[in-house]
PDB file of C-alpha atoms in Angstrom:
ATOM      1  CA  MET A  97      -0.049  -0.210   0.029  1.00 57.00           C
ATOM      2  CA  PHE A  98       1.032   3.578  -0.408  1.00 63.00           C
ATOM      3  CA  VAL A  99       0.286   4.826   2.740  1.00 75.00           C
ATOM      4  CA  PRO A 100       4.004   5.412   3.987  1.00 84.00           C
ATOM      5  CA  HIS A 101       4.478   7.487   1.002  1.00 89.00           C
ATOM      6  CA  PHE A 102       1.183   9.749   1.122  1.00 93.00           C
ATOM      7  CA  TYR A 103       2.422  10.139   5.023  1.00 92.00           C
ATOM      8  CA  GLU A 104       5.891  11.547   3.533  1.00 95.00           C
ATOM      9  CA  LEU A 105       4.139  14.117   1.552  1.00 96.00           C
ATOM     10  CA  LEU A 106       2.843  15.642   4.839  1.00 97.00           C
ATOM     11  CA  ASP A 107       6.270  16.883   5.470  1.00 96.00           C
ATOM     12  CA  SER A 108       6.898  18.548   2.260  1.00 97.00           C
ATOM     13  CA  LYS A 109       7.599  21.915   1.950  1.00 97.00           C
ATOM     14  CA  ARG A 110       5.477  22.555  -0.590  1.00 97.00           C
ATOM     15  CA  SER A 111       1.523  23.274   0.690  1.00 97.00           C
ATOM     16  CA  TYR A 112       0.246  21.794  -2.682  1.00 97.00           C
ATOM     17  CA  VAL A 113       2.315  18.293  -2.094  1.00 97.00           C
ATOM     18  CA  ARG A 114       1.006  18.187   1.786  1.00 97.00           C
ATOM     19  CA  THR A 115      -2.409  19.090   0.524  1.00 98.00           C
ATOM     20  CA  ARG A 116      -2.259  16.243  -1.767  1.00 97.00           C
ATOM     21  CA  GLY A 117      -0.906  13.876   0.848  1.00 97.00           C
ATOM     22  CA  ILE A 118      -3.895  14.663   3.097  1.00 97.00           C
ATOM     23  CA  ILE A 119      -6.106  14.003   0.358  1.00 97.00           C
ATOM     24  CA  LEU A 120      -4.838  10.964  -0.567  1.00 96.00           C
ATOM     25  CA  LEU A 121      -4.653   9.600   3.147  1.00 96.00           C
ATOM     26  CA  ALA A 122      -8.236  10.622   3.740  1.00 96.00           C
ATOM     27  CA  ALA A 123      -9.462   8.898   0.208  1.00 96.00           C
ATOM     28  CA  ASN A 124      -7.654   5.682   1.492  1.00 94.00           C
ATOM     29  CA  ALA A 125      -8.746   5.750   5.284  1.00 94.00           C
ATOM     30  CA  LYS A 126     -11.042   2.783   4.325  1.00 94.00           C
ATOM     31  CA  TRP A 127      -7.449   0.530   3.839  1.00 93.00           C
ATOM     32  CA  ILE A 128      -5.672   1.732   6.736  1.00 93.00           C
ATOM     33  CA  SER A 129      -5.368  -0.404   9.627  1.00 91.00           C
ATOM     34  CA  GLU A 130      -6.298   1.112  12.745  1.00 87.00           C
ATOM     35  CA  LYS A 131      -2.534   1.015  14.215  1.00 89.00           C
ATOM     36  CA  GLU A 132      -1.426   2.595  11.170  1.00 92.00           C
ATOM     37  CA  LEU A 133      -4.036   5.339  11.253  1.00 89.00           C
ATOM     38  CA  GLU A 134      -3.077   5.806  15.104  1.00 87.00           C
ATOM     39  CA  ARG A 135       0.502   6.375  13.946  1.00 92.00           C
ATOM     40  CA  ILE A 136      -0.450   8.964  11.301  1.00 94.00           C
ATOM     41  CA  LEU A 137      -3.296  10.771  12.799  1.00 96.00           C
ATOM     42  CA  PRO A 138      -1.223  13.035  14.980  1.00 97.00           C
ATOM     43  CA  LYS A 139       0.767  14.365  12.128  1.00 97.00           C
ATOM     44  CA  LEU A 140      -2.512  14.635   9.802  1.00 97.00           C
ATOM     45  CA  LEU A 141      -3.963  16.721  12.469  1.00 98.00           C
ATOM     46  CA  GLU A 142      -1.294  19.320  12.450  1.00 97.00           C
ATOM     47  CA  HIS A 143      -2.473  20.408   9.363  1.00 97.00           C
ATOM     48  CA  ILE A 144      -5.711  21.629  10.471  1.00 97.00           C
ATOM     49  CA  ALA A 145      -3.498  24.848  11.459  1.00 95.00           C
ATOM     50  CA  ASP A 146      -1.098  24.456   8.566  1.00 96.00           C
ATOM     51  CA  PRO A 147       0.738  27.654   7.956  1.00 95.00           C
ATOM     52  CA  LYS A 148      -1.028  27.841   4.424  1.00 96.00           C
ATOM     53  CA  PRO A 149      -4.776  28.547   5.065  1.00 96.00           C
ATOM     54  CA  ILE A 150      -5.850  26.487   2.168  1.00 96.00           C
ATOM     55  CA  THR A 151      -3.849  23.377   3.089  1.00 97.00           C
ATOM     56  CA  ALA A 152      -5.480  23.786   6.532  1.00 97.00           C
ATOM     57  CA  ARG A 153      -8.988  24.195   4.977  1.00 98.00           C
ATOM     58  CA  GLN A 154      -8.591  21.185   2.867  1.00 98.00           C
ATOM     59  CA  CYS A 155      -7.122  19.168   5.796  1.00 98.00           C
ATOM     60  CA  ILE A 156     -10.413  20.160   7.679  1.00 98.00           C
ATOM     61  CA  GLN A 157     -12.624  19.345   4.987  1.00 98.00           C
ATOM     62  CA  CYS A 158     -11.425  15.747   4.639  1.00 97.00           C
ATOM     63  CA  LEU A 159     -12.002  14.810   8.146  1.00 98.00           C
ATOM     64  CA  PRO A 160     -15.475  13.638   7.691  1.00 97.00           C
ATOM     65  CA  GLN A 161     -14.160  11.106   5.114  1.00 97.00           C
ATOM     66  CA  ILE A 162     -11.860   9.886   7.692  1.00 96.00           C
ATOM     67  CA  VAL A 163     -14.610   9.487  10.740  1.00 97.00           C
ATOM     68  CA  ASP A 164     -16.786   8.151   8.016  1.00 96.00           C
ATOM     69  CA  GLU A 165     -14.556   4.968   7.217  1.00 95.00           C
ATOM     70  CA  LYS A 166     -12.786   5.165  11.033  1.00 95.00           C
ATOM     71  CA  PRO A 167     -15.209   6.259  13.555  1.00 95.00           C
ATOM     72  CA  VAL A 168     -12.704   5.457  16.341  1.00 94.00           C
ATOM     73  CA  THR A 169     -10.912   8.717  15.196  1.00 95.00           C
ATOM     74  CA  ALA A 170     -13.527  10.874  15.963  1.00 96.00           C
ATOM     75  CA  PRO A 171     -12.864  12.040  19.671  1.00 97.00           C
ATOM     76  CA  ALA A 172      -9.166  12.877  18.686  1.00 97.00           C
ATOM     77  CA  ILE A 173     -10.479  14.619  15.777  1.00 97.00           C
ATOM     78  CA  VAL A 174     -13.201  16.731  17.440  1.00 98.00           C
ATOM     79  CA  ALA A 175     -10.460  17.637  19.944  1.00 98.00           C
ATOM     80  CA  ALA A 176      -8.054  18.744  17.713  1.00 98.00           C
ATOM     81  CA  LEU A 177     -10.551  20.972  16.055  1.00 98.00           C
ATOM     82  CA  ARG A 178     -11.749  22.524  18.860  1.00 97.00           C
ATOM     83  CA  GLN A 179      -8.040  23.372  20.024  1.00 96.00           C
ATOM     84  CA  VAL A 180      -7.321  25.190  16.438  1.00 95.00           C
ATOM     85  CA  LYS A 181      -5.825  28.649  16.923  1.00 93.00           C
ATOM     86  CA  LEU A 182      -6.865  30.936  14.046  1.00 92.00           C
ATOM     87  CA  THR A 183      -4.765  34.115  14.852  1.00 91.00           C
ATOM     88  CA  GLY A 184      -1.828  33.146  12.155  1.00 91.00           C
ATOM     89  CA  TYR A 185      -4.112  33.686   9.197  1.00 94.00           C
ATOM     90  CA  GLN A 186      -5.394  37.023   8.305  1.00 94.00           C
ATOM     91  CA  GLU A 187      -8.888  37.643   9.121  1.00 93.00           C
ATOM     92  CA  SER A 188     -10.583  36.712   5.870  1.00 92.00           C
ATOM     93  CA  MET A 189      -9.113  33.604   6.252  1.00 95.00           C
ATOM     94  CA  GLN A 190      -9.819  33.284   9.881  1.00 96.00           C
ATOM     95  CA  LYS A 191     -13.561  33.472   9.099  1.00 95.00           C
ATOM     96  CA  LEU A 192     -13.306  30.548   6.529  1.00 96.00           C
ATOM     97  CA  VAL A 193     -11.351  28.441   8.245  1.00 97.00           C
ATOM     98  CA  ALA A 194     -13.812  28.909  11.547  1.00 97.00           C
ATOM     99  CA  GLN A 195     -16.559  28.023   9.350  1.00 97.00           C
ATOM    100  CA  ASP A 196     -14.994  24.812   8.148  1.00 98.00           C
ATOM    101  CA  ILE A 197     -14.518  24.002  11.493  1.00 98.00           C
ATOM    102  CA  GLN A 198     -18.034  24.410  12.738  1.00 98.00           C
ATOM    103  CA  GLN A 199     -19.277  22.858   9.402  1.00 98.00           C
ATOM    104  CA  VAL A 200     -17.147  19.531  10.157  1.00 98.00           C
ATOM    105  CA  LEU A 201     -17.990  19.385  13.873  1.00 98.00           C
ATOM    106  CA  ARG A 202     -21.471  19.313  13.050  1.00 97.00           C
ATOM    107  CA  GLN A 203     -21.214  16.619  10.348  1.00 96.00           C
ATOM    108  CA  ILE A 204     -18.940  14.340  12.785  1.00 95.00           C
ATOM    109  CA  GLN A 205     -21.471  15.164  15.639  1.00 89.00           C
ATOM    110  CA  LYS A 206     -24.334  13.805  13.464  1.00 84.00           C
ATOM    111  CA  ASN A 207     -22.632  10.524  13.306  1.00 68.00           C
TER     112      ASN A 207
END
C-alpha cells in the first residue's frame, strides 16, 4: 500500500504536496489499519492549523471522510478541531477556516 508514501507528503515544504498527501490519506482511510492510522493521525491533524490556510481548509474538509471510515478517530479529531488557533491567518481567512471547522464538527456529531 502507498500509505507510507502519502504520509511522507505531509512533511513537504510545498503546501500543494502536503494537501495532496492529506487528500490521499483521507481517500484511503478505509484501507488503513487502525494501528497505522493511530500513528498517522497526529501528523495529519497538525495540518488543520497548517501555515497555509488553503491547506488547513483542505485538511479540515477531509476529516469527515476519515471519521466515516474509521469512527474511532472521531474523539481525537473533534478535540483537535476545538483547539485550533486561527490567529496566524489573515482575518478574511480566519472566518473561512472557522466556518469549515464548525461545519465539520456538525457533520461528525451527526454520526
